[in-house]
mmCIF file of C-alpha atoms and ligand atoms in Angstrom:
data_model
loop_
_atom_site.group_PDB
_atom_site.id
_atom_site.type_symbol
_atom_site.label_atom_id
_atom_site.label_comp_id
_atom_site.label_asym_id
_atom_site.label_seq_id
_atom_site.Cartn_x
_atom_site.Cartn_y
_atom_site.Cartn_z
ATOM 1 C CA UNK F 182 71.017 70.796 71.387
ATOM 2 C CA UNK F 183 71.217 67.140 70.126
ATOM 3 C CA UNK F 184 74.529 66.081 69.208
ATOM 4 C CA UNK F 185 76.451 62.245 68.486
ATOM 5 C CA UNK F 186 78.590 61.073 70.966
ATOM 6 C CA UNK F 187 80.349 57.982 72.030
ATOM 7 C CA UNK F 188 78.912 56.508 75.492
ATOM 8 C CA UNK F 189 80.110 53.930 77.705
ATOM 9 C CA UNK F 190 77.500 52.294 80.041
ATOM 10 C CA UNK F 191 79.259 49.756 81.172
ATOM 11 C CA UNK F 192 83.030 48.939 82.058
ATOM 12 C CA UNK F 193 84.655 45.677 81.911
ATOM 13 C CA UNK F 194 83.520 44.251 78.292
ATOM 14 C CA UNK F 195 85.762 41.758 76.813
ATOM 15 C CA UNK F 196 87.728 42.058 73.610
ATOM 16 C CA UNK F 197 87.554 42.584 70.883
ATOM 17 C CA UNK F 198 85.590 45.867 71.252
ATOM 18 C CA UNK F 199 84.395 45.912 67.659
ATOM 19 C CA UNK F 200 82.370 43.002 69.080
ATOM 20 C CA UNK F 201 81.477 43.702 72.245
ATOM 21 C CA UNK F 202 80.832 47.457 71.645
ATOM 22 C CA UNK F 203 81.835 48.883 75.171
ATOM 23 C CA UNK F 204 81.109 52.286 73.281
ATOM 24 C CA UNK F 205 77.961 53.007 71.404
ATOM 25 C CA UNK F 206 77.156 56.012 69.222
ATOM 26 C CA UNK F 207 74.217 57.841 70.531
ATOM 27 C CA UNK F 208 72.370 61.144 70.140
ATOM 28 C CA UNK F 209 72.330 62.942 73.218
ATOM 29 C CA UNK F 210 71.230 66.553 74.839
ATOM 30 C CA UNK F 211 73.745 68.778 75.532
ATOM 31 C CA UNK F 212 72.574 71.783 77.074
ATOM 32 C CA UNK F 213 74.063 75.348 76.518
ATOM 33 C CA UNK F 214 77.350 76.525 78.732
ATOM 34 C CA UNK F 215 76.852 78.310 82.074
ATOM 35 C CA UNK F 216 78.616 80.762 84.285
ATOM 36 C CA UNK F 217 82.512 80.310 82.995
ATOM 37 C CA UNK F 218 81.418 77.690 80.355
ATOM 38 C CA UNK F 219 82.279 77.242 76.838
ATOM 39 C CA UNK F 220 80.611 75.376 73.961
ATOM 40 C CA UNK F 221 82.889 74.132 71.882
ATOM 41 C CA UNK F 222 82.341 72.355 68.325
ATOM 42 C CA UNK F 223 84.700 69.526 68.176
ATOM 43 C CA UNK F 224 87.220 68.985 65.293
ATOM 44 C CA UNK F 225 89.380 65.917 66.647
ATOM 45 C CA UNK F 226 89.885 63.872 69.555
ATOM 46 C CA UNK F 227 92.312 61.817 70.357
ATOM 47 C CA UNK F 228 92.179 58.344 72.016
ATOM 48 C CA UNK F 229 94.670 57.888 74.944
ATOM 49 C CA UNK F 230 95.059 54.870 77.259
ATOM 50 C CA UNK F 231 93.214 56.264 80.053
ATOM 51 C CA UNK F 232 90.078 56.062 78.639
ATOM 52 C CA UNK F 233 91.184 52.646 77.424
ATOM 53 C CA UNK F 234 91.635 51.875 81.067
ATOM 54 C CA UNK F 235 88.185 53.153 81.769
ATOM 55 C CA UNK F 236 87.100 50.866 79.227
ATOM 56 C CA UNK F 237 88.787 47.957 80.926
ATOM 57 C CA UNK F 238 87.273 48.589 84.115
ATOM 58 C CA UNK F 239 90.782 49.422 85.994
ATOM 59 C CA UNK F 240 88.923 52.350 87.972
ATOM 60 C CA UNK F 241 85.597 52.605 88.516
ATOM 61 C CA UNK F 242 83.460 55.969 86.808
ATOM 62 C CA UNK F 243 80.075 57.083 86.965
ATOM 63 C CA UNK F 244 78.138 55.600 84.190
ATOM 64 C CA UNK F 245 76.963 56.022 82.010
ATOM 65 C CA UNK F 246 79.440 58.702 80.523
ATOM 66 C CA UNK F 247 80.802 60.277 77.439
ATOM 67 C CA UNK F 248 84.653 59.277 77.743
ATOM 68 C CA UNK F 249 87.186 61.640 75.413
ATOM 69 C CA UNK F 250 89.609 64.210 77.296
ATOM 70 C CA UNK F 251 92.179 65.200 74.460
ATOM 71 C CA UNK F 252 90.824 67.266 71.686
ATOM 72 C CA UNK F 253 90.922 70.101 69.417
ATOM 73 C CA UNK F 254 87.743 72.337 68.554
ATOM 74 C CA UNK F 255 86.097 75.604 67.510
ATOM 75 C CA UNK F 256 83.950 77.771 70.244
ATOM 76 C CA UNK F 257 80.739 78.448 69.272
ATOM 77 C CA UNK F 258 78.651 80.186 72.090
ATOM 78 C CA UNK F 259 79.925 81.287 75.337
ATOM 79 C CA UNK F 260 78.433 81.194 79.008
ATOM 80 C CA UNK F 261 78.107 84.811 81.428
ATOM 81 C CA UNK F 262 81.537 85.876 82.752
ATOM 82 C CA UNK F 263 84.030 83.915 80.272
ATOM 83 C CA UNK F 264 86.909 86.446 79.934
ATOM 84 C CA UNK F 265 89.424 84.552 78.117
ATOM 85 C CA UNK F 266 87.577 83.180 74.930
ATOM 86 C CA UNK F 267 85.485 84.108 72.182
ATOM 87 C CA UNK F 268 83.121 82.635 69.306
ATOM 88 C CA UNK F 269 85.423 81.619 66.984
ATOM 89 C CA UNK F 270 88.776 80.911 69.247
ATOM 90 C CA UNK F 271 90.352 77.361 68.481
ATOM 91 C CA UNK F 272 91.282 75.661 71.076
ATOM 92 C CA UNK F 273 92.473 72.579 73.072
ATOM 93 C CA UNK F 274 91.015 70.898 75.304
ATOM 94 C CA UNK F 275 92.545 68.596 78.296
ATOM 95 C CA UNK F 276 91.511 66.916 81.561
ATOM 96 C CA UNK F 277 93.623 69.563 83.736
ATOM 97 C CA UNK F 278 90.869 71.554 85.100
ATOM 98 C CA UNK F 279 92.713 73.872 87.776
ATOM 99 C CA UNK F 280 90.074 76.082 90.096
ATOM 100 C CA UNK F 281 92.945 78.702 90.413
ATOM 101 C CA UNK F 282 92.271 79.540 94.057
ATOM 102 C CA UNK F 283 93.282 76.626 95.761
ATOM 103 C CA UNK F 284 96.659 76.166 97.249
ATOM 104 C CA UNK F 285 97.538 73.299 94.690
ATOM 105 C CA UNK F 286 96.744 76.060 91.818
ATOM 106 C CA UNK F 287 97.966 79.004 93.543
ATOM 107 C CA UNK F 288 101.701 77.111 93.861
ATOM 108 C CA UNK F 289 101.513 76.478 89.972
ATOM 109 C CA UNK F 290 100.357 72.805 90.315
ATOM 110 C CA UNK F 291 96.904 73.015 88.667
ATOM 111 C CA UNK F 292 96.686 69.302 87.850
ATOM 112 C CA UNK F 293 96.610 68.529 91.494
ATOM 113 C CA UNK F 294 93.393 70.735 91.959
ATOM 114 C CA UNK F 295 91.454 69.043 94.583
ATOM 115 C CA UNK F 296 88.036 71.171 93.981
ATOM 116 C CA UNK F 297 87.877 70.046 90.591
ATOM 117 C CA UNK F 298 88.826 66.764 91.446
ATOM 118 C CA UNK F 299 86.221 66.165 93.419
ATOM 119 C CA UNK F 300 83.843 67.593 90.759
ATOM 120 C CA UNK F 301 85.581 65.182 88.059
ATOM 121 C CA UNK F 302 85.351 62.661 90.021
ATOM 122 C CA UNK F 303 81.814 62.956 90.258
ATOM 123 C CA UNK F 304 81.052 62.864 86.504
ATOM 124 C CA UNK F 305 80.383 66.396 87.498
ATOM 125 C CA UNK F 306 80.940 69.800 85.853
ATOM 126 C CA UNK F 307 82.348 72.319 88.426
ATOM 127 C CA UNK F 308 79.254 73.550 89.852
ATOM 128 C CA UNK F 309 78.184 69.843 90.214
ATOM 129 C CA UNK F 310 75.730 68.960 87.511
ATOM 130 C CA UNK F 311 75.778 67.698 84.446
ATOM 131 C CA UNK F 312 75.067 69.112 80.341
ATOM 132 C CA UNK F 313 74.327 65.674 79.106
ATOM 133 C CA UNK F 314 71.208 63.539 79.048
ATOM 134 C CA UNK F 315 69.346 61.399 76.920
ATOM 135 C CA UNK F 316 65.815 61.254 77.138
ATOM 136 C CA UNK F 317 65.748 62.917 80.601
ATOM 137 C CA UNK F 318 68.423 60.639 81.572
ATOM 138 C CA UNK F 319 71.346 62.182 83.040
ATOM 139 C CA UNK F 320 74.662 61.537 81.299
ATOM 140 C CA UNK F 321 78.200 62.087 83.202
ATOM 141 C CA UNK F 322 81.140 63.639 82.107
ATOM 142 C CA UNK F 323 84.891 62.618 81.685
ATOM 143 C CA UNK F 324 87.465 64.849 83.185
ATOM 144 C CA UNK F 325 84.974 67.918 82.906
ATOM 145 C CA UNK F 326 85.315 67.509 78.692
ATOM 146 C CA UNK F 327 83.665 64.398 77.335
ATOM 147 C CA UNK F 328 85.648 65.013 73.895
ATOM 148 C CA UNK F 329 84.083 62.066 71.770
ATOM 149 C CA UNK F 330 81.159 63.766 70.826
ATOM 150 C CA UNK F 331 80.493 66.077 68.160
ATOM 151 C CA UNK F 332 80.114 69.226 70.823
ATOM 152 C CA UNK F 333 81.664 69.718 74.102
ATOM 153 C CA UNK F 334 80.555 72.325 77.138
ATOM 154 C CA UNK F 335 83.476 72.719 78.965
ATOM 155 C CA UNK F 336 84.830 75.106 81.786
ATOM 156 C CA UNK F 337 86.895 77.843 80.060
ATOM 157 C CA UNK F 338 89.643 76.637 82.657
ATOM 158 C CA UNK F 339 90.042 73.217 80.849
ATOM 159 C CA UNK F 340 90.526 74.720 77.528
ATOM 160 C CA UNK F 341 93.211 76.886 75.988
ATOM 161 C CA UNK F 342 92.897 79.248 72.984
ATOM 162 C CA UNK F 343 95.366 78.527 70.216
ATOM 163 C CA UNK F 344 96.916 79.837 66.710
ATOM 164 C CA UNK F 345 93.979 78.894 64.665
ATOM 165 C CA UNK F 346 96.643 78.285 61.656
ATOM 166 C CA UNK F 347 97.709 74.850 63.480
ATOM 167 C CA UNK F 348 96.216 71.616 62.301
ATOM 168 C CA UNK F 349 93.454 70.932 65.176
ATOM 169 C CA UNK F 350 94.190 67.041 65.070
ATOM 170 C CA UNK F 351 97.578 67.403 65.906
ATOM 171 C CA UNK F 352 97.045 70.306 68.584
ATOM 172 C CA UNK F 353 94.486 67.990 70.165
ATOM 173 C CA UNK F 354 97.694 65.551 71.028
ATOM 174 C CA UNK F 355 99.048 68.513 72.831
ATOM 175 C CA UNK F 356 95.624 68.259 75.335
ATOM 176 C CA UNK F 357 97.220 65.167 77.390
ATOM 177 C CA UNK F 358 99.791 62.750 75.324
ATOM 178 C CA UNK F 359 102.363 66.081 74.279
ATOM 179 C CA UNK F 360 101.366 67.847 77.925
ATOM 180 C CA UNK F 361 102.198 64.355 79.635
ATOM 181 C CA UNK F 362 105.286 63.234 78.044
ATOM 182 C CA UNK F 363 106.969 66.080 76.929
ATOM 183 C CA UNK F 364 106.000 67.977 80.433
ATOM 184 C CA UNK F 365 107.604 64.960 82.274
ATOM 185 C CA UNK F 366 111.138 65.832 80.642
ATOM 186 C CA UNK F 367 111.220 69.786 81.050
ATOM 187 C CA UNK F 368 108.928 70.467 84.154
ATOM 188 C CA UNK F 369 108.885 67.421 86.465
ATOM 189 C CA UNK F 370 112.188 65.774 85.822
ATOM 190 C CA UNK F 371 113.962 69.020 84.217
ATOM 191 C CA UNK F 372 116.113 66.896 82.414
ATOM 192 C CA UNK F 373 119.894 68.667 81.553
ATOM 193 C CA UNK F 374 121.501 68.566 78.330
ATOM 194 C CA UNK F 375 123.837 65.987 77.912
ATOM 195 C CA UNK F 376 121.690 63.263 80.536
ATOM 196 C CA UNK F 377 121.194 59.499 79.597
ATOM 197 C CA UNK F 378 117.385 58.915 79.478
ATOM 198 C CA UNK F 379 115.261 55.999 78.796
ATOM 199 C CA UNK F 380 111.769 55.946 77.961
ATOM 200 C CA UNK F 381 110.089 52.743 78.976
ATOM 201 C CA UNK F 382 106.384 52.360 77.180
ATOM 202 C CA UNK F 383 106.067 54.250 73.502
ATOM 203 C CA UNK F 384 102.582 55.133 73.099
ATOM 204 C CA UNK F 385 101.517 58.262 72.614
ATOM 205 C CA UNK F 386 102.727 59.635 75.802
ATOM 206 C CA UNK F 387 106.008 58.050 76.197
ATOM 207 C CA UNK F 388 106.686 59.137 72.736
ATOM 208 C CA UNK F 389 106.434 62.565 73.200
ATOM 209 C CA UNK F 390 108.906 61.887 76.461
ATOM 210 C CA UNK F 391 110.987 60.893 73.318
ATOM 211 C CA UNK F 392 110.480 64.470 71.982
ATOM 212 C CA UNK F 393 111.218 66.181 74.762
ATOM 213 C CA UNK F 394 114.488 64.620 75.448
ATOM 214 C CA UNK F 395 115.741 65.455 71.852
ATOM 215 C CA UNK F 396 114.386 69.215 72.353
ATOM 216 C CA UNK F 397 116.319 69.471 75.518
ATOM 217 C CA UNK F 398 119.481 67.752 74.103
ATOM 218 C CA UNK F 399 119.560 64.744 76.211
ATOM 219 C CA UNK F 400 122.997 62.377 75.019
ATOM 220 C CA UNK F 401 121.747 59.459 74.938
ATOM 221 C CA UNK F 402 117.858 58.567 74.451
ATOM 222 C CA UNK F 403 117.228 54.931 75.113
ATOM 223 C CA UNK F 404 113.474 53.569 74.193
ATOM 224 C CA UNK F 405 111.943 50.455 75.632
ATOM 225 C CA UNK F 406 108.993 48.699 74.791
ATOM 226 C CA UNK F 407 107.480 45.026 73.822
ATOM 227 C CA UNK F 408 107.035 45.886 69.931
ATOM 228 C CA UNK F 409 109.361 46.517 67.378
ATOM 229 C CA UNK F 410 106.943 49.048 65.569
ATOM 230 C CA UNK F 411 106.994 51.178 68.391
ATOM 231 C CA UNK F 412 110.817 50.832 68.717
ATOM 232 C CA UNK F 413 111.312 51.951 65.309
ATOM 233 C CA UNK F 414 109.096 54.672 65.414
ATOM 234 C CA UNK F 415 111.358 55.889 68.449
ATOM 235 C CA UNK F 416 113.991 55.665 66.169
ATOM 236 C CA UNK F 417 112.641 57.797 63.712
ATOM 237 C CA UNK F 418 111.672 60.655 66.062
ATOM 238 C CA UNK F 419 115.079 60.707 67.788
ATOM 239 C CA UNK F 420 115.814 57.932 70.114
ATOM 240 C CA UNK F 421 119.749 56.480 69.868
ATOM 241 C CA UNK F 422 119.433 53.207 71.197
ATOM 242 C CA UNK F 423 116.323 50.837 71.378
ATOM 243 C CA UNK F 424 116.001 47.609 73.451
ATOM 244 C CA UNK F 425 113.105 44.955 73.507
ATOM 245 C CA UNK F 426 111.425 45.145 77.318
ATOM 246 C CA UNK F 427 110.640 41.209 76.788
ATOM 247 C CA UNK F 428 114.895 40.315 76.039
ATOM 248 C CA UNK F 429 116.304 39.065 79.383
ATOM 249 C CA UNK F 430 119.079 40.783 78.880
ATOM 250 C CA UNK F 431 117.079 44.403 78.636
ATOM 251 C CA UNK F 432 118.767 45.588 81.857
ATOM 252 C CA UNK F 433 122.247 44.438 81.651
ATOM 253 C CA UNK F 434 122.468 45.885 77.956
ATOM 254 C CA UNK F 435 121.404 49.279 79.077
ATOM 255 C CA UNK F 436 123.307 49.492 82.276
ATOM 256 C CA UNK F 437 126.502 48.488 79.834
ATOM 257 C CA UNK F 438 125.782 51.106 77.380
ATOM 258 C CA UNK F 439 125.703 53.567 80.342
ATOM 259 C CA UNK F 440 128.332 52.691 82.280
ATOM 260 C CA UNK F 441 126.212 51.588 85.321
ATOM 261 C CA UNK F 442 122.025 53.003 84.300
ATOM 262 C CA UNK F 443 120.014 56.027 83.583
ATOM 263 C CA UNK F 444 120.339 59.429 84.761
ATOM 264 C CA UNK F 445 116.141 59.495 84.092
ATOM 265 C CA UNK F 446 114.060 56.923 83.158
ATOM 266 C CA UNK F 447 110.451 57.496 82.240
ATOM 267 C CA UNK F 448 107.832 54.970 82.397
ATOM 268 C CA UNK F 449 104.742 55.248 80.497
ATOM 269 C CA UNK F 450 104.160 51.712 79.470
ATOM 270 C CA UNK F 451 100.484 51.839 82.191
ATOM 271 C CA UNK F 452 101.758 48.672 83.831
ATOM 272 C CA UNK F 453 103.532 48.202 87.428
ATOM 273 C CA UNK F 454 106.168 45.570 85.220
ATOM 274 C CA UNK F 455 106.985 48.616 83.581
ATOM 275 C CA UNK F 456 107.732 50.821 86.502
ATOM 276 C CA UNK F 457 109.806 47.718 87.678
ATOM 277 C CA UNK F 458 112.179 47.936 84.617
ATOM 278 C CA UNK F 459 112.248 51.661 84.550
ATOM 279 C CA UNK F 460 113.406 51.753 88.096
ATOM 280 C CA UNK F 461 116.156 49.002 87.436
ATOM 281 C CA UNK F 462 117.107 50.855 84.388
ATOM 282 C CA UNK F 463 118.221 54.103 86.988
ATOM 283 C CA UNK F 464 121.893 54.668 88.132
ATOM 284 C CA UNK F 465 123.237 55.406 91.531
ATOM 285 C CA UNK F 466 121.849 58.743 91.796
ATOM 286 C CA UNK F 467 119.373 58.607 89.218
ATOM 287 C CA UNK F 468 115.545 59.554 89.008
ATOM 288 C CA UNK F 469 112.495 57.412 87.543
ATOM 289 C CA UNK F 470 109.461 59.104 86.872
ATOM 290 C CA UNK F 471 106.514 57.313 86.109
ATOM 291 C CA UNK F 472 103.242 58.728 84.554
ATOM 292 C CA UNK F 473 101.406 55.295 84.417
ATOM 293 C CA UNK F 474 97.951 55.117 85.632
ATOM 294 C CA UNK F 475 97.598 51.243 85.999
ATOM 295 C CA UNK F 476 94.657 49.200 87.897
ATOM 296 C CA UNK F 477 93.733 51.365 90.915
ATOM 297 C CA UNK F 478 94.681 48.040 93.245
ATOM 298 C CA UNK F 479 98.270 48.102 92.111
ATOM 299 C CA UNK F 480 101.112 48.269 94.264
ATOM 300 C CA UNK F 481 104.634 49.147 93.310
ATOM 301 C CA UNK F 482 107.407 48.275 95.184
ATOM 302 C CA UNK F 483 111.153 48.672 95.364
ATOM 303 C CA UNK F 484 114.064 47.250 96.949
ATOM 304 C CA UNK F 485 114.671 49.551 100.286
ATOM 305 C CA UNK F 486 118.578 49.210 100.882
ATOM 306 C CA UNK F 487 119.002 49.748 96.738
ATOM 307 C CA UNK F 488 116.816 53.135 96.813
ATOM 308 C CA UNK F 489 118.616 54.532 100.176
ATOM 309 C CA UNK F 490 122.301 52.915 99.473
ATOM 310 C CA UNK F 491 122.001 54.141 95.634
ATOM 311 C CA UNK F 492 120.401 57.705 96.196
ATOM 312 C CA UNK F 493 117.812 56.750 93.765
ATOM 313 C CA UNK F 494 114.575 58.738 93.405
ATOM 314 C CA UNK F 495 111.017 57.559 92.261
ATOM 315 C CA UNK F 496 108.687 60.627 90.902
ATOM 316 C CA UNK F 497 104.932 60.586 89.947
ATOM 317 C CA UNK F 498 103.992 62.808 87.016
ATOM 318 C CA UNK F 499 100.387 64.180 86.751
ATOM 319 C CA UNK F 500 99.960 66.065 83.167
ATOM 320 C CA UNK F 501 103.826 66.510 82.873
ATOM 321 C CA UNK F 502 103.406 68.894 85.754
ATOM 322 C CA UNK F 503 102.022 71.380 83.175
ATOM 323 C CA UNK F 504 100.003 74.801 83.701
ATOM 324 C CA UNK F 505 98.298 74.515 80.831
ATOM 325 C CA UNK F 506 97.614 78.071 79.699
ATOM 326 C CA UNK F 507 101.517 78.404 80.131
ATOM 327 C CA UNK F 508 102.750 75.536 78.418
ATOM 328 C CA UNK F 509 100.204 74.741 75.615
ATOM 329 C CA UNK F 510 101.153 77.278 73.425
ATOM 330 C CA UNK F 511 104.625 77.203 74.293
ATOM 331 C CA UNK F 512 104.724 73.774 73.262
ATOM 332 C CA UNK F 513 102.719 74.649 70.038
ATOM 333 C CA UNK F 514 105.107 77.623 69.115
ATOM 334 C CA UNK F 515 107.751 74.615 69.323
ATOM 335 C CA UNK F 516 106.051 72.494 67.227
ATOM 336 C CA UNK F 517 105.047 75.368 64.387
ATOM 337 C CA UNK F 518 108.836 75.559 64.387
ATOM 338 C CA UNK F 519 109.349 72.352 63.392
ATOM 339 C CA UNK F 520 111.257 71.272 66.574
ATOM 340 C CA UNK F 521 108.591 69.181 68.125
ATOM 341 C CA UNK F 522 107.699 66.275 65.084
ATOM 342 C CA UNK F 523 104.439 65.627 66.634
ATOM 343 C CA UNK F 524 102.709 64.701 63.520
ATOM 344 C CA UNK F 525 104.612 61.371 63.429
ATOM 345 C CA UNK F 526 102.895 60.314 66.633
ATOM 346 C CA UNK F 527 99.466 60.188 64.378
ATOM 347 C CA UNK F 528 99.111 56.512 63.528
ATOM 348 C CA UNK F 529 95.731 56.903 62.230
ATOM 349 C CA UNK F 530 92.768 59.282 61.403
ATOM 350 C CA UNK F 531 89.413 57.830 62.513
ATOM 351 C CA UNK F 532 85.490 58.210 62.640
ATOM 352 C CA UNK F 533 83.324 58.473 65.869
ATOM 353 C CA UNK F 534 81.933 55.137 64.297
ATOM 354 C CA UNK F 535 85.100 53.301 64.697
ATOM 355 C CA UNK F 536 85.904 54.140 67.907
ATOM 356 C CA UNK F 537 85.984 50.722 69.324
ATOM 357 C CA UNK F 538 87.989 49.300 66.328
ATOM 358 C CA UNK F 539 90.238 51.806 67.545
ATOM 359 C CA UNK F 540 90.455 50.882 71.206
ATOM 360 C CA UNK F 541 91.000 47.583 69.814
ATOM 361 C CA UNK F 542 94.340 48.387 67.884
ATOM 362 C CA UNK F 543 95.250 50.614 71.228
ATOM 363 C CA UNK F 544 94.942 47.623 73.289
ATOM 364 C CA UNK F 545 97.085 45.433 70.564
ATOM 365 C CA UNK F 546 100.070 48.261 71.846
ATOM 366 C CA UNK F 547 101.098 48.710 67.760
ATOM 367 C CA UNK F 548 99.841 51.904 67.410
ATOM 368 C CA UNK F 549 100.479 55.198 68.709
ATOM 369 C CA UNK F 550 97.964 57.931 68.655
ATOM 370 C CA UNK F 551 94.661 57.503 66.774
ATOM 371 C CA UNK F 552 92.837 60.556 66.213
ATOM 372 C CA UNK F 553 88.952 60.950 65.665
ATOM 373 C CA UNK F 554 87.806 63.472 63.134
ATOM 374 C CA UNK F 555 84.225 64.829 62.919
ATOM 375 C CA UNK F 556 83.017 66.055 60.080
HETATM 376 N N1 NAD M 212 100.026 60.478 84.517
HETATM 377 C C1 NAD M 212 99.275 61.585 83.497
HETATM 378 O O1 NAD M 212 98.996 62.286 83.515
HETATM 379 C C2 NAD M 212 98.810 60.778 82.003
HETATM 380 C C3 NAD M 212 98.405 61.056 81.214
HETATM 381 C C4 NAD M 212 98.404 60.338 80.082
HETATM 382 C C5 NAD M 212 98.396 58.656 80.087
HETATM 383 N N2 NAD M 212 98.411 58.404 81.346
HETATM 384 C C6 NAD M 212 98.712 56.845 81.649
HETATM 385 O O2 NAD M 212 100.018 56.585 80.710
HETATM 386 C C7 NAD M 212 100.163 55.275 80.294
HETATM 387 C C8 NAD M 212 100.350 55.431 78.957
HETATM 388 O O3 NAD M 212 99.441 56.007 78.087
HETATM 389 P P1 NAD M 212 99.265 56.044 76.312
HETATM 390 O O4 NAD M 212 98.368 56.295 76.073
HETATM 391 O O5 NAD M 212 100.675 56.492 76.082
HETATM 392 O O6 NAD M 212 99.914 54.214 76.309
HETATM 393 P P2 NAD M 212 99.651 53.101 74.961
HETATM 394 O O7 NAD M 212 98.615 52.141 75.288
HETATM 395 O O8 NAD M 212 99.522 54.225 73.651
HETATM 396 O O9 NAD M 212 101.210 52.897 75.257
HETATM 397 C C9 NAD M 212 101.540 52.096 76.244
HETATM 398 C C10 NAD M 212 102.699 51.508 75.771
HETATM 399 O O10 NAD M 212 103.346 51.014 76.505
HETATM 400 C C11 NAD M 212 103.998 49.323 75.791
HETATM 401 N N3 NAD M 212 104.089 48.636 77.262
HETATM 402 C C12 NAD M 212 102.843 47.793 77.555
HETATM 403 N N4 NAD M 212 103.803 46.927 78.926
HETATM 404 C C13 NAD M 212 105.007 47.192 78.491
HETATM 405 C C14 NAD M 212 106.099 46.609 79.708
HETATM 406 N N5 NAD M 212 105.895 46.093 80.187
HETATM 407 N N6 NAD M 212 107.535 47.396 78.977
HETATM 408 C C15 NAD M 212 107.360 48.248 78.205
HETATM 409 N N7 NAD M 212 106.495 48.403 77.218
HETATM 410 C C16 NAD M 212 105.316 48.239 77.602
HETATM 411 C C17 NAD M 212 103.074 49.136 74.980
HETATM 412 O O11 NAD M 212 103.536 48.406 73.942
HETATM 413 C C18 NAD M 212 102.639 50.364 74.557
HETATM 414 O O12 NAD M 212 103.698 50.981 73.544
HETATM 415 C C19 NAD M 212 98.713 54.656 80.635
HETATM 416 O O13 NAD M 212 98.767 54.146 81.848
HETATM 417 C C20 NAD M 212 97.876 55.803 80.784
HETATM 418 O O14 NAD M 212 96.484 55.862 81.353
HETATM 419 C C21 NAD M 212 98.772 59.667 82.507
HETATM 420 ZN ZN1 ZN M 213 95.060 60.818 78.368
HETATM 421 ZN ZN1 ZN M 214 92.603 74.788 92.550
#
């Protein structure tokens, strides 16, 4: 079958992307689903910074590839052996692909699944092959979903069926941004009510962490970013205080406000400078959780004496430590009841043809989530 998809042929092109066009919308061939896979007609797909990092060349990828790892759509065909999904189901797609059998999957950490990581890092489906091609030339998958396209073939393990009444544009954000940001608060850190929380970096992921902090009843919710637009949006969704990261007094001001620092600092800026800021905001005995994926060569260091004498913790967080089939339906129920106003994270609905301009805007740091709507 032929379909339109946004293809990345080369990493590291210069900005503005509207001119250098790292992504080109092309007609590709997509094969039908094989064992354990489904064909999904895409309705919506979110623009995440992780795909921007791929465009920038922050980490190597098999090329050419179709990006996109956060989406919503409708199942149009099911391959042999599919158990949980049927034609017509509304689904959320995300980058977590747990094989269900390895030690990490069995211990409730499918995002860490080594078996699927091997396939994903080769730009392949779980069976080591691709369903995408152009005039017979192989095209690589991204995160097993490649959803910047009119159709996606995905393992049923990458997909969660959702309530068909929910709008798929908002539901798409649960595939990565909400899963990661909200999950970092409720799963990775398990923040208790009354805690003092800071969030550094207020994109789709950081703003979802703010929603999580509100949900669990954190007392102080401190938003930190470079852009005033982001700080005011954080205020609208429940941040109690906000600070500009570029303000030289930022750390001191937060320490003064909280009597020595926050219990939990969540770092979602995508840069090691943000990690440093978040670590410095943590009180003695507190925890810094980072979900940032900066350049693959970047290192982050802390003062060893301060870490030990202050009994501080530093934790990585991948996909909010979520089990998608457990957490996405639960998070969506809270969204449906109005307890998670994810719609406020939607900055714009765009078309597939506007994708390069969308990445220019994301790169400028002033928008939260932009979502491609497929007509
Ligand atoms: N660990 C995971 O599972 C996971 C999942 C999704 C995204 N990510 C990563 O999380 C990061 C955030 O993703 P996003 O899509 O929300 O990004 P985004 O670009 O939408 O948001 C990043 C925000 O950080 C702010 N920022 C930049 N530098 C800063 C600094 N020095 N101090 C404070 N704020 C700063 C920007 O102004 C922007 O508001 C990226 O690195 C992305 O790759 C990780
Ligand atoms: Zn993402
Ligand atoms: Zn596994």
